[in-house]
CSV table of C-alpha atoms and ligand atoms in Angstrom, one decimal:
chain,number,residue,atom,x,y,z
A,782,MET,CA,14.2,10.9,6.4
A,783,ASP,CA,13.9,14.2,8.1
A,784,ASP,CA,12.9,13.8,11.8
A,785,ILE,CA,11.8,17.4,12.3
A,786,LYS,CA,9.8,17.4,9.1
A,787,LEU,CA,8.1,14.2,10.2
A,788,GLN,CA,7.3,15.4,13.8
A,789,LYS,CA,6.0,18.7,12.4
A,790,ALA,CA,3.7,17.0,9.9
A,791,LEU,CA,2.5,14.7,12.7
A,792,GLU,CA,1.6,17.7,14.9
A,793,ILE,CA,-0.3,19.3,12.1
A,794,LEU,CA,-2.2,16.1,11.2
A,795,LYS,CA,-3.1,15.4,14.8
A,796,LYS,CA,-4.6,18.9,15.2
A,797,LYS,CA,-6.5,18.6,11.9
A,798,ALA,CA,-7.9,15.2,12.4
A,799,GLU,CA,-8.2,14.6,16.3
A,800,PHE,CA,-8.7,10.9,15.6
A,801,LYS,CA,-7.0,7.7,16.7
A,802,PRO,CA,-7.2,5.2,13.9
A,803,GLU,CA,-6.9,1.4,14.6
A,804,ILE,CA,-6.3,0.3,11.0
A,805,ALA,CA,-4.5,2.1,8.2
A,806,ILE,CA,-5.3,1.3,4.5
A,807,VAL,CA,-3.5,2.4,1.3
A,808,LEU,CA,-5.7,2.4,-1.7
A,809,GLY,CA,-3.9,1.3,-5.0
A,810,SER,CA,-4.4,2.6,-8.5
A,811,GLY,CA,-8.0,2.8,-9.6
A,812,LEU,CA,-9.3,1.7,-6.1
A,813,GLY,CA,-9.7,5.3,-4.6
A,814,SER,CA,-13.5,5.3,-4.7
A,815,PHE,CA,-13.5,2.8,-1.9
A,816,ALA,CA,-12.8,5.7,0.6
A,817,ASP,CA,-15.9,7.7,-0.8
A,818,GLU,CA,-18.3,4.8,-0.9
A,819,CYS,CA,-17.4,2.4,1.9
A,820,VAL,CA,-16.3,4.6,4.8
A,821,LYS,CA,-18.3,6.7,7.2
A,822,ILE,CA,-16.1,9.8,6.9
A,823,HIS,CA,-15.1,11.8,10.0
A,824,LYS,CA,-12.6,14.1,8.4
A,825,THR,CA,-10.4,14.3,5.3
A,826,VAL,CA,-7.0,16.1,5.2
A,827,ASP,CA,-5.3,16.8,1.9
A,828,TYR,CA,-1.6,16.0,1.8
A,829,LYS,CA,-1.1,19.6,0.5
A,830,GLU,CA,-2.5,21.0,3.8
A,831,ILE,CA,0.5,19.6,5.6
A,832,GLU,CA,3.7,21.4,5.5
A,833,GLY,CA,6.6,19.3,4.2
A,834,MET,CA,4.4,16.5,2.9
A,835,PRO,CA,4.9,15.2,-0.5
A,836,TYR,CA,1.6,15.0,-2.5
A,837,SER,CA,0.2,12.8,-5.4
A,838,THR,CA,0.8,14.0,-8.9
A,839,VAL,CA,-0.9,11.0,-10.5
A,840,SER,CA,-4.3,12.1,-11.8
A,841,ASP,CA,-6.3,9.1,-10.4
A,842,HIS,CA,-4.7,9.5,-6.9
A,843,LYS,CA,-6.6,12.1,-4.9
A,844,GLY,CA,-3.9,12.7,-2.4
A,845,ARG,CA,-5.6,12.9,1.0
A,846,PHE,CA,-6.0,11.1,4.3
A,847,VAL,CA,-9.5,10.0,4.9
A,848,PHE,CA,-10.3,9.3,8.7
A,849,GLY,CA,-13.5,7.5,9.4
A,850,TYR,CA,-15.2,4.3,10.2
A,851,ILE,CA,-15.7,0.9,8.5
A,852,SER,CA,-18.3,-1.0,10.6
A,853,ASP,CA,-17.6,1.2,13.6
A,854,ILE,CA,-13.8,0.4,13.4
A,855,PRO,CA,-11.8,3.6,13.2
A,856,VAL,CA,-9.6,3.7,10.1
A,857,VAL,CA,-7.3,6.0,8.3
A,858,ILE,CA,-7.1,5.7,4.5
A,859,MET,CA,-4.6,7.0,2.1
A,860,GLN,CA,-6.8,7.9,-0.9
A,861,GLY,CA,-3.8,8.2,-3.3
A,862,ARG,CA,-0.3,7.3,-2.6
A,863,VAL,CA,3.0,9.0,-3.3
A,864,HIS,CA,5.3,7.2,-5.6
A,865,TYR,CA,9.1,7.1,-5.9
A,866,TYR,CA,8.7,7.7,-9.7
A,867,GLU,CA,7.0,11.0,-9.2
A,868,GLY,CA,10.5,12.3,-8.3
A,869,TYR,CA,10.4,12.2,-4.5
A,870,ASP,CA,13.0,10.5,-2.3
A,871,VAL,CA,11.8,7.0,-1.2
A,872,SER,CA,12.0,8.3,2.4
A,873,GLU,CA,9.5,11.1,1.3
A,874,ALA,CA,7.3,8.6,-0.5
A,875,VAL,CA,6.8,6.6,2.8
A,876,MET,CA,6.0,9.7,4.9
A,877,PRO,CA,2.2,9.4,4.7
A,878,VAL,CA,2.4,5.7,5.7
A,879,MET,CA,4.6,6.5,8.7
A,880,LEU,CA,2.3,9.3,9.7
A,881,MET,CA,-0.6,6.9,9.8
A,882,GLY,CA,1.4,4.6,12.0
A,883,LEU,CA,2.4,7.5,14.3
A,884,MET,CA,-1.2,8.6,14.5
A,885,GLY,CA,-1.8,5.3,16.3
A,886,ALA,CA,-2.7,2.8,13.6
A,887,LYS,CA,-1.1,-0.5,14.6
A,888,THR,CA,-2.2,-2.5,11.6
A,889,LEU,CA,-1.6,-1.7,7.9
A,890,LEU,CA,-3.3,-3.0,4.8
A,891,LEU,CA,-1.5,-2.1,1.6
A,892,THR,CA,-3.2,-2.5,-1.7
A,893,ASN,CA,-2.0,-2.1,-5.2
A,894,ALA,CA,-2.3,-2.8,-8.9
A,895,ALA,CA,0.4,-5.3,-10.0
A,896,GLY,CA,1.5,-7.0,-13.2
A,897,ALA,CA,1.7,-10.8,-13.2
A,898,VAL,CA,5.2,-12.2,-13.4
A,899,SER,CA,4.2,-15.8,-12.6
A,900,PHE,CA,2.3,-17.8,-15.2
A,901,ASN,CA,-0.1,-18.9,-12.5
A,902,LEU,CA,-1.6,-15.4,-12.2
A,903,LEU,CA,-4.2,-13.9,-14.5
A,904,PRO,CA,-5.6,-10.3,-14.8
A,905,GLY,CA,-8.4,-10.0,-12.3
A,906,ASP,CA,-6.8,-12.2,-9.7
A,907,PHE,CA,-6.1,-11.1,-6.1
A,908,MET,CA,-2.7,-12.0,-4.4
A,909,ILE,CA,-1.7,-11.8,-0.8
A,910,ILE,CA,1.9,-10.4,-0.5
A,911,GLU,CA,3.9,-13.0,1.5
A,912,ASP,CA,7.2,-11.2,1.0
A,913,HIS,CA,8.8,-8.7,-1.2
A,914,ILE,CA,11.9,-7.8,-3.3
A,915,SER,CA,12.9,-4.2,-3.7
A,916,TRP,CA,14.6,-3.8,-7.2
A,917,PHE,CA,16.9,-0.8,-7.6
A,918,VAL,CA,14.7,1.2,-5.2
A,919,PRO,CA,16.8,2.8,-2.4
A,920,SER,CA,15.9,2.2,1.2
A,921,PRO,CA,13.2,4.4,2.6
A,922,LEU,CA,15.1,4.4,5.9
A,923,ARG,CA,18.4,5.9,4.5
A,924,GLY,CA,19.6,9.0,6.3
A,925,LYS,CA,19.7,10.2,9.9
A,926,HIS,CA,18.7,7.4,12.4
A,927,LEU,CA,15.2,8.2,13.7
A,928,GLU,CA,16.1,6.7,17.1
A,929,THR,CA,12.8,7.5,18.9
A,930,ILE,CA,10.7,5.5,16.4
A,931,MET,CA,12.9,2.7,15.0
A,932,PRO,CA,16.1,0.7,15.3
A,933,ARG,CA,19.1,1.7,13.1
A,934,TYR,CA,19.1,-1.8,11.4
A,935,PRO,CA,15.5,-3.0,11.4
A,936,ASP,CA,14.9,-6.7,10.9
A,937,MET,CA,13.0,-7.5,7.7
A,938,SER,CA,12.7,-11.3,8.0
A,939,ASN,CA,8.9,-11.2,8.8
A,940,ILE,CA,7.4,-8.0,7.3
A,941,TYR,CA,4.0,-9.5,6.3
A,942,ASP,CA,2.4,-10.6,9.5
A,943,LYS,CA,1.5,-14.3,9.3
A,944,LYS,CA,-1.6,-13.9,11.4
A,945,LEU,CA,-2.9,-11.2,9.2
A,946,ILE,CA,-2.2,-13.4,6.1
A,947,GLN,CA,-4.4,-16.0,7.7
A,948,MET,CA,-7.1,-13.5,8.4
A,949,ILE,CA,-7.1,-12.3,4.9
A,950,TYR,CA,-7.6,-16.0,3.8
A,951,THR,CA,-10.5,-16.3,6.3
A,952,ALA,CA,-12.0,-13.1,5.0
A,953,SER,CA,-11.8,-14.1,1.4
A,954,ASP,CA,-13.2,-17.5,2.1
A,955,LYS,CA,-16.2,-16.0,3.9
A,956,ILE,CA,-17.1,-13.9,0.9
A,957,HIS,CA,-16.1,-16.5,-1.6
A,958,ILE,CA,-13.4,-14.4,-3.3
A,959,PRO,CA,-10.5,-16.6,-4.4
A,960,ILE,CA,-7.1,-15.3,-3.4
A,961,LYS,CA,-3.6,-16.4,-4.4
A,962,LYS,CA,-0.2,-15.7,-2.6
A,963,GLY,CA,3.2,-14.7,-3.7
A,964,THR,CA,6.2,-12.4,-3.6
A,965,TYR,CA,5.8,-8.8,-4.8
A,966,LEU,CA,8.7,-7.0,-6.4
A,967,GLN,CA,8.9,-3.2,-6.5
A,968,THR,CA,10.5,-1.5,-9.4
A,969,SER,CA,11.3,2.2,-9.5
A,970,GLY,CA,9.0,2.9,-12.5
A,971,PRO,CA,7.5,4.8,-14.2
A,972,GLN,CA,8.3,2.8,-17.4
A,973,PHE,CA,6.9,-0.7,-17.6
A,974,GLU,CA,9.6,-3.4,-17.8
A,975,THR,CA,11.3,-5.1,-20.7
A,976,PRO,CA,10.7,-8.8,-21.4
A,977,ALA,CA,14.3,-9.5,-20.3
A,978,GLU,CA,13.6,-7.7,-17.0
A,979,ILE,CA,10.5,-9.8,-16.4
A,980,LYS,CA,12.5,-13.1,-17.1
A,981,MET,CA,15.0,-11.8,-14.5
A,982,ALA,CA,12.3,-10.9,-12.0
A,983,ARG,CA,10.8,-14.5,-12.4
A,984,ALA,CA,14.3,-16.0,-11.9
A,985,PHE,CA,14.7,-13.8,-8.7
A,986,GLY,CA,11.4,-15.4,-7.3
A,987,ALA,CA,9.0,-12.6,-7.9
A,988,THR,CA,5.3,-13.5,-8.5
A,989,ALA,CA,3.9,-10.1,-9.2
A,990,LEU,CA,5.5,-6.7,-9.7
A,991,GLY,CA,4.6,-3.0,-9.4
A,992,MET,CA,5.9,0.5,-8.7
A,993,SER,CA,5.0,0.9,-5.0
A,994,THR,CA,4.3,-0.9,-1.7
A,995,ALA,CA,7.6,-2.6,-0.8
A,996,CYS,CA,9.1,0.6,0.5
A,997,GLU,CA,6.0,1.4,2.5
A,998,ALA,CA,5.9,-2.1,4.0
A,999,ALA,CA,9.6,-1.8,5.0
A,1000,ALA,CA,9.1,1.6,6.6
A,1001,ALA,CA,5.9,0.5,8.4
A,1002,ASN,CA,7.6,-2.7,9.7
A,1003,ALA,CA,10.5,-0.6,11.0
A,1004,ILE,CA,8.2,1.5,13.2
A,1005,GLY,CA,6.5,-1.6,14.5
A,1006,MET,CA,3.3,-1.8,12.5
A,1007,ARG,CA,1.7,-5.1,11.7
A,1008,VAL,CA,1.8,-5.1,7.9
A,1009,SER,CA,-0.3,-6.9,5.3
A,1010,GLY,CA,-0.7,-6.4,1.5
A,1011,ILE,CA,-3.1,-7.4,-1.3
A,1012,CYS,CA,-2.5,-7.0,-5.0
A,1013,TYR,CA,-5.0,-7.0,-7.8
A,1014,ILE,CA,-3.5,-8.3,-11.0
A,1015,SER,CA,-4.1,-5.8,-13.7
A,1016,ASN,CA,-2.1,-7.3,-16.5
A,1017,LEU,CA,0.4,-9.9,-17.7
A,1018,CYS,CA,3.9,-8.5,-17.6
A,1019,ALA,CA,6.0,-7.6,-20.5
A,1020,GLY,CA,6.7,-10.5,-22.9
A,1021,MET,CA,3.9,-12.5,-21.6
A,1022,SER,CA,1.3,-11.4,-24.1
A,1023,ASN,CA,1.4,-9.8,-27.6
A,1024,SER,CA,-0.1,-6.5,-26.6
A,1025,PRO,CA,1.7,-3.5,-25.1
A,1026,ILE,CA,1.1,-2.7,-21.5
A,1027,THR,CA,-0.8,0.6,-20.9
A,1028,ALA,CA,-2.0,2.5,-17.8
A,1029,GLU,CA,-5.5,2.5,-19.3
A,1030,GLU,CA,-5.5,-1.3,-19.1
A,1031,VAL,CA,-4.5,-1.1,-15.4
A,1032,TYR,CA,-7.4,1.3,-14.6
A,1033,GLU,CA,-9.9,-0.8,-16.6
A,1034,LYS,CA,-9.0,-3.9,-14.6
A,1035,ALA,CA,-9.4,-1.9,-11.4
A,1036,ASN,CA,-13.0,-1.0,-12.4
A,1037,GLU,CA,-13.8,-4.7,-13.0
A,1038,VAL,CA,-12.4,-5.9,-9.6
A,1039,LEU,CA,-13.7,-2.9,-7.6
A,1040,PRO,CA,-16.8,-4.6,-6.3
A,1041,SER,CA,-15.0,-7.7,-5.1
A,1042,PHE,CA,-12.2,-5.6,-3.8
A,1043,LYS,CA,-14.5,-3.4,-1.7
A,1044,LYS,CA,-16.1,-6.5,-0.1
A,1045,LEU,CA,-12.7,-8.0,0.6
A,1046,ILE,CA,-11.2,-4.9,2.3
A,1047,ILE,CA,-14.3,-4.6,4.5
A,1048,GLU,CA,-14.2,-8.2,5.5
A,1049,CYS,CA,-10.4,-7.9,6.2
A,1050,VAL,CA,-10.9,-4.9,8.4
A,1051,LYS,CA,-13.6,-6.9,10.4
A,1052,GLU,CA,-11.3,-10.0,10.7
A,1053,PHE,CA,-8.2,-7.9,11.7
A,1054,THR,CA,-10.2,-6.4,14.6
A,1055,LYS,CA,-12.0,-9.5,15.8
A,1056,LYS,CA,-11.6,-10.0,19.5
B,1016,HPA,N1,4.7,-3.3,-14.2
B,1016,HPA,C1,4.9,-2.4,-13.3
B,1016,HPA,N2,3.9,-1.9,-12.6
B,1016,HPA,C2,2.7,-2.3,-12.8
B,1016,HPA,C3,2.3,-3.2,-13.8
B,1016,HPA,C4,3.4,-3.7,-14.6
B,1016,HPA,O1,3.2,-4.6,-15.5
B,1016,HPA,N3,1.0,-3.4,-13.7
B,1016,HPA,C5,0.6,-2.6,-12.7
B,1016,HPA,N4,1.5,-2.0,-12.1
Protein backbone atom coordinates (compact mmCIF):
# COMPACT_ATOMS: atom_id res chain seq x y z
CA MET A 1 0.00 0.00 0.00
CA ASP A 2 1.39 3.34 -1.04
CA ASP A 3 0.62 6.10 1.48
CA ILE A 4 1.28 8.99 -0.90
CA LYS A 5 -0.84 7.46 -3.68
CA LEU A 6 -3.69 6.92 -1.22
CA GLN A 7 -3.55 10.47 0.19
CA LYS A 8 -3.38 11.96 -3.32
CA ALA A 9 -6.35 9.92 -4.48
CA LEU A 10 -8.27 10.99 -1.36
CA GLU A 11 -7.58 14.67 -2.07
CA ILE A 12 -8.81 14.32 -5.66
CA LEU A 13 -11.92 12.41 -4.61
CA LYS A 14 -12.76 14.94 -1.88
CA LYS A 15 -12.51 17.78 -4.39
CA LYS A 16 -14.63 16.02 -6.99
CA ALA A 17 -17.36 14.77 -4.68
CA GLU A 18 -17.60 17.27 -1.77
CA PHE A 19 -19.74 14.80 0.14
CA LYS A 20 -19.60 13.08 3.54
CA PRO A 21 -21.09 9.58 3.29
CA GLU A 22 -22.37 7.75 6.34
CA ILE A 23 -22.54 4.30 4.77
CA ALA A 24 -20.36 2.70 2.11
CA ILE A 25 -21.70 -0.11 -0.08
CA VAL A 26 -19.87 -2.37 -2.51
CA LEU A 27 -22.06 -3.90 -5.21
CA GLY A 28 -21.20 -7.44 -6.29
CA SER A 29 -21.33 -8.99 -9.76
CA GLY A 30 -24.63 -8.40 -11.53
CA LEU A 31 -25.93 -6.07 -8.83
CA GLY A 32 -24.63 -2.78 -10.26
CA SER A 33 -28.02 -1.48 -11.37
CA PHE A 34 -28.91 -0.93 -7.70
CA ALA A 35 -26.92 2.32 -7.83
CA ASP A 36 -28.81 3.61 -10.90
CA GLU A 37 -32.25 2.64 -9.68
CA CYS A 38 -32.32 2.95 -5.89
CA VAL A 39 -30.12 5.94 -5.13
CA LYS A 40 -30.83 9.67 -5.43
CA ILE A 41 -27.51 10.45 -7.10
CA HIS A 42 -25.55 13.51 -6.02
CA LYS A 43 -22.36 12.86 -7.97
CA THR A 44 -20.50 10.03 -9.71
CA VAL A 45 -16.72 9.77 -10.00
CA ASP A 46 -15.14 7.21 -12.33
CA TYR A 47 -12.15 5.39 -10.87
CA LYS A 48 -10.28 6.41 -14.03
CA GLU A 49 -10.67 10.11 -13.07
CA ILE A 50 -8.50 9.51 -10.00
CA GLU A 51 -4.77 9.39 -10.52
CA GLY A 52 -3.21 6.21 -9.21
CA MET A 53 -6.53 4.38 -8.82
CA PRO A 54 -6.97 0.89 -10.17
CA TYR A 55 -10.06 0.50 -12.34
CA SER A 56 -12.47 -2.32 -13.13
CA THR A 57 -11.74 -4.36 -16.24
CA VAL A 58 -14.70 -6.71 -15.78
CA SER A 59 -17.40 -5.79 -18.30
CA ASP A 60 -20.32 -5.80 -15.84
CA HIS A 61 -18.47 -3.65 -13.28
CA LYS A 62 -18.91 0.03 -14.16
CA GLY A 63 -15.96 1.19 -12.11
CA ARG A 64 -17.18 4.31 -10.40
CA PHE A 65 -18.11 5.78 -7.05
CA VAL A 66 -21.72 6.87 -6.74
CA PHE A 67 -22.39 9.45 -4.04
CA GLY A 68 -26.02 9.99 -3.12
CA TYR A 69 -28.91 9.27 -0.81
CA ILE A 70 -30.96 6.24 0.12
CA SER A 71 -33.97 7.47 2.12
CA ASP A 72 -32.08 10.71 2.90
CA ILE A 73 -29.10 8.77 4.28
CA PRO A 74 -25.83 9.85 2.62
CA VAL A 75 -24.12 6.86 1.02
CA VAL A 76 -21.19 6.13 -1.24
CA ILE A 77 -21.40 3.11 -3.49
CA MET A 78 -18.77 1.24 -5.43
CA GLN A 79 -20.56 0.43 -8.67
CA GLY A 80 -18.05 -2.16 -9.72
CA ARG A 81 -15.14 -3.47 -7.69
CA VAL A 82 -11.53 -4.07 -8.50
CA HIS A 83 -10.42 -7.69 -8.18
CA TYR A 84 -7.06 -9.24 -7.37
CA TYR A 85 -7.49 -11.56 -10.38
CA GLU A 86 -7.51 -8.55 -12.73
CA GLY A 87 -3.78 -8.34 -12.08
CA TYR A 88 -3.64 -5.67 -9.38
CA ASP A 89 -1.85 -6.09 -6.08
CA VAL A 90 -4.31 -6.90 -3.28
CA SER A 91 -3.34 -3.59 -1.67
CA GLU A 92 -4.45 -1.81 -4.87
CA ALA A 93 -7.67 -3.82 -5.08
CA VAL A 94 -8.74 -2.52 -1.64
CA MET A 95 -7.91 1.11 -2.38
CA PRO A 96 -11.49 2.12 -3.35
CA VAL A 97 -12.89 0.64 -0.13
CA MET A 98 -10.28 2.43 1.95
CA LEU A 99 -11.04 5.69 0.18
CA MET A 100 -14.72 5.36 1.06
CA GLY A 101 -13.72 4.93 4.70
CA LEU A 102 -11.34 7.87 4.56
CA MET A 103 -14.12 9.99 2.97
CA GLY A 104 -15.96 9.51 6.28
CA ALA A 105 -18.11 6.40 5.84
CA LYS A 106 -18.02 4.62 9.20
CA THR A 107 -20.09 1.61 8.16
CA LEU A 108 -19.46 -0.72 5.23
CA LEU A 109 -21.83 -3.16 3.55
CA LEU A 110 -20.06 -5.55 1.19
CA THR A 111 -22.05 -7.64 -1.28
CA ASN A 112 -20.98 -10.34 -3.68
CA ALA A 113 -21.90 -13.35 -5.76
CA ALA A 114 -20.67 -16.56 -4.19
CA GLY A 115 -20.70 -20.27 -4.85
CA ALA A 116 -22.23 -22.63 -2.28
CA VAL A 117 -19.66 -24.81 -0.52
CA SER A 118 -22.08 -26.01 2.15
CA PHE A 119 -24.86 -28.43 1.19
CA ASN A 120 -27.21 -26.22 3.22
CA LEU A 121 -27.08 -23.42 0.65
CA LEU A 122 -28.87 -23.23 -2.69
CA PRO A 123 -28.60 -20.85 -5.65
CA GLY A 124 -30.77 -17.82 -4.94
CA ASP A 125 -30.11 -17.88 -1.17
CA PHE A 126 -28.74 -14.88 0.71
CA MET A 127 -25.99 -15.39 3.31
CA ILE A 128 -24.69 -13.05 5.98
CA ILE A 129 -20.91 -13.26 6.29
CA GLU A 130 -20.01 -14.06 9.90
CA ASP A 131 -16.30 -14.54 9.32
CA HIS A 132 -13.94 -15.19 6.46
CA ILE A 133 -10.93 -17.19 5.28
CA SER A 134 -8.48 -15.78 2.80
CA TRP A 135 -7.04 -18.59 0.69
CA PHE A 136 -3.75 -17.98 -1.11
CA VAL A 137 -4.60 -14.28 -1.33
CA PRO A 138 -1.83 -12.05 0.08
CA SER A 139 -2.64 -9.53 2.79
CA PRO A 140 -3.98 -6.19 1.51
CA LEU A 141 -1.97 -4.51 4.29
CA ARG A 142 1.41 -5.84 3.20
CA GLY A 143 3.96 -3.08 2.70
CA LYS A 144 4.91 0.13 4.39
CA HIS A 145 3.00 0.71 7.63
CA LEU A 146 0.32 3.37 7.14
CA GLU A 147 0.73 4.53 10.70
CA THR A 148 -1.68 7.45 10.52
CA ILE A 149 -4.64 5.24 9.63
CA MET A 150 -4.06 1.75 11.04
CA PRO A 151 -2.03 -0.30 13.51
CA ARG A 152 0.88 -2.35 12.13
CA TYR A 153 -0.73 -5.58 13.35
CA PRO A 154 -4.50 -5.06 13.20
CA ASP A 155 -6.73 -7.44 15.16
CA MET A 156 -9.05 -9.51 12.94
CA SER A 157 -10.93 -11.47 15.60
CA ASN A 158 -14.15 -9.56 15.07
CA ILE A 159 -14.23 -8.21 11.51
CA TYR A 160 -17.95 -8.57 10.86
CA ASP A 161 -19.69 -6.39 13.41
CA LYS A 162 -22.12 -8.41 15.56
CA LYS A 163 -24.57 -5.52 15.90
CA LEU A 164 -24.68 -5.05 12.12
CA ILE A 165 -25.31 -8.79 11.70
CA GLN A 166 -28.26 -8.47 14.06
CA MET A 167 -29.52 -5.47 12.10
CA ILE A 168 -29.32 -7.41 8.83
CA TYR A 169 -31.49 -10.12 10.43
CA THR A 170 -33.98 -7.48 11.56
CA ALA A 171 -34.03 -5.93 8.06
CA SER A 172 -34.54 -9.29 6.34
CA ASP A 173 -37.30 -10.24 8.80
CA LYS A 174 -39.13 -6.99 8.15
CA ILE A 175 -39.30 -7.59 4.41
CA HIS A 176 -39.74 -11.38 4.73
CA ILE A 177 -36.57 -12.31 2.90
CA PRO A 178 -34.96 -15.39 4.45
CA ILE A 179 -31.24 -15.13 5.06
CA LYS A 180 -28.66 -17.69 6.19
CA LYS A 181 -25.23 -17.15 7.71
CA GLY A 182 -21.78 -18.59 7.27
CA THR A 183 -18.09 -18.26 6.61
CA TYR A 184 -16.93 -16.79 3.28
CA LEU A 185 -13.71 -17.93 1.68
CA GLN A 186 -11.86 -15.75 -0.83
CA THR A 187 -9.89 -17.46 -3.57
CA SER A 188 -7.58 -15.62 -5.94
CA GLY A 189 -9.54 -16.57 -9.10
CA PRO A 190 -10.14 -16.05 -11.95
CA GLN A 191 -10.56 -19.77 -12.54
CA PHE A 192 -13.37 -21.54 -10.74
CA GLU A 193 -12.23 -24.25 -8.33
CA THR A 194 -11.70 -27.97 -8.73
CA PRO A 195 -13.95 -30.43 -6.85
CA ALA A 196 -10.95 -31.39 -4.67
CA GLU A 197 -10.43 -27.73 -3.73
CA ILE A 198 -14.09 -27.43 -2.80
CA LYS A 199 -13.82 -30.49 -0.53
CA MET A 200 -10.81 -28.82 1.08
CA ALA A 201 -12.68 -25.53 1.48
CA ARG A 202 -15.51 -27.40 3.20
CA ALA A 203 -13.05 -29.18 5.50
CA PHE A 204 -11.57 -25.74 6.34
CA GLY A 205 -15.00 -24.59 7.49
CA ALA A 206 -16.05 -22.45 4.52
CA THR A 207 -19.76 -22.13 3.77
CA ALA A 208 -19.58 -20.09 0.54
CA LEU A 209 -16.76 -18.86 -1.66
CA GLY A 210 -15.87 -16.17 -4.17
CA MET A 211 -13.10 -14.03 -5.62
CA SER A 212 -13.43 -10.82 -3.62
CA THR A 213 -14.59 -9.32 -0.33
CA ALA A 214 -12.31 -10.84 2.35
CA CYS A 215 -9.42 -8.53 1.44
CA GLU A 216 -11.76 -5.52 1.41
CA ALA A 217 -13.24 -6.49 4.78
CA ALA A 218 -9.78 -6.88 6.33
CA ALA A 219 -8.59 -3.49 5.03
CA ALA A 220 -11.77 -1.74 6.16
CA ASN A 221 -11.52 -3.35 9.59
CA ALA A 222 -7.91 -2.23 9.89
CA ILE A 223 -8.90 1.41 9.39
CA GLY A 224 -11.69 1.10 11.96
CA MET A 225 -14.80 0.80 9.80
CA ARG A 226 -17.78 -1.24 11.01
CA VAL A 227 -17.96 -4.05 8.47
CA SER A 228 -20.80 -6.25 7.26
CA GLY A 229 -21.25 -8.54 4.26
CA ILE A 230 -24.02 -10.28 2.36
CA CYS A 231 -23.55 -12.91 -0.37
CA TYR A 232 -26.09 -14.07 -2.86
CA ILE A 233 -25.51 -17.65 -3.81
CA SER A 234 -25.24 -17.91 -7.59
CA ASN A 235 -24.29 -21.56 -8.02
CA LEU A 236 -23.30 -24.80 -6.36
CA CYS A 237 -19.51 -25.08 -6.29
CA ALA A 238 -17.45 -27.49 -8.37
CA GLY A 239 -18.24 -31.17 -7.85
CA MET A 240 -21.65 -30.44 -6.30
CA SER A 241 -23.62 -30.67 -9.53
CA ASN A 242 -23.08 -32.25 -12.93
CA SER A 243 -22.93 -29.01 -14.92
CA PRO A 244 -19.84 -26.83 -15.40
CA ILE A 245 -19.79 -23.41 -13.66
CA THR A 246 -20.03 -20.39 -15.92
CA ALA A 247 -19.96 -16.63 -15.41
CA GLU A 248 -23.26 -16.46 -17.35
CA GLU A 249 -24.90 -18.57 -14.65
CA VAL A 250 -23.65 -16.12 -12.00
CA TYR A 251 -25.18 -13.15 -13.85
CA GLU A 252 -28.44 -14.97 -14.56
CA LYS A 253 -28.86 -15.66 -10.85
CA ALA A 254 -28.04 -12.03 -10.05
CA ASN A 255 -30.92 -10.95 -12.29
CA GLU A 256 -33.26 -13.28 -10.45
CA VAL A 257 -32.30 -12.07 -6.98
CA LEU A 258 -32.03 -8.40 -7.91
CA PRO A 259 -35.55 -7.33 -6.78
CA SER A 260 -35.12 -8.93 -3.33
CA PHE A 261 -31.55 -7.77 -3.10
CA LYS A 262 -32.54 -4.15 -3.69
CA LYS A 263 -35.18 -4.29 -0.95
CA LEU A 264 -32.73 -5.93 1.43
CA ILE A 265 -29.98 -3.34 0.91
CA ILE A 266 -32.38 -0.42 1.35
CA GLU A 267 -33.77 -1.95 4.54
CA CYS A 268 -30.26 -2.64 5.87
CA VAL A 269 -29.22 0.98 5.28
CA LYS A 270 -32.27 2.13 7.25
CA GLU A 271 -31.54 -0.29 10.11
CA PHE A 272 -27.84 0.65 10.22
CA THR A 273 -28.71 4.32 10.75
CA LYS A 274 -31.65 3.95 13.11
CA LYS A 275 -31.15 6.17 16.14
N1 LIG B 1 -16.29 -19.92 -7.27
C1 LIG B 1 -15.63 -18.75 -7.12
N2 LIG B 1 -16.22 -17.57 -7.19
C2 LIG B 1 -17.53 -17.54 -7.44
C3 LIG B 1 -18.29 -18.71 -7.60
C4 LIG B 1 -17.63 -19.97 -7.52
O1 LIG B 1 -18.23 -21.05 -7.66
N3 LIG B 1 -19.56 -18.32 -7.81
C5 LIG B 1 -19.58 -16.97 -7.77
N4 LIG B 1 -18.35 -16.49 -7.54
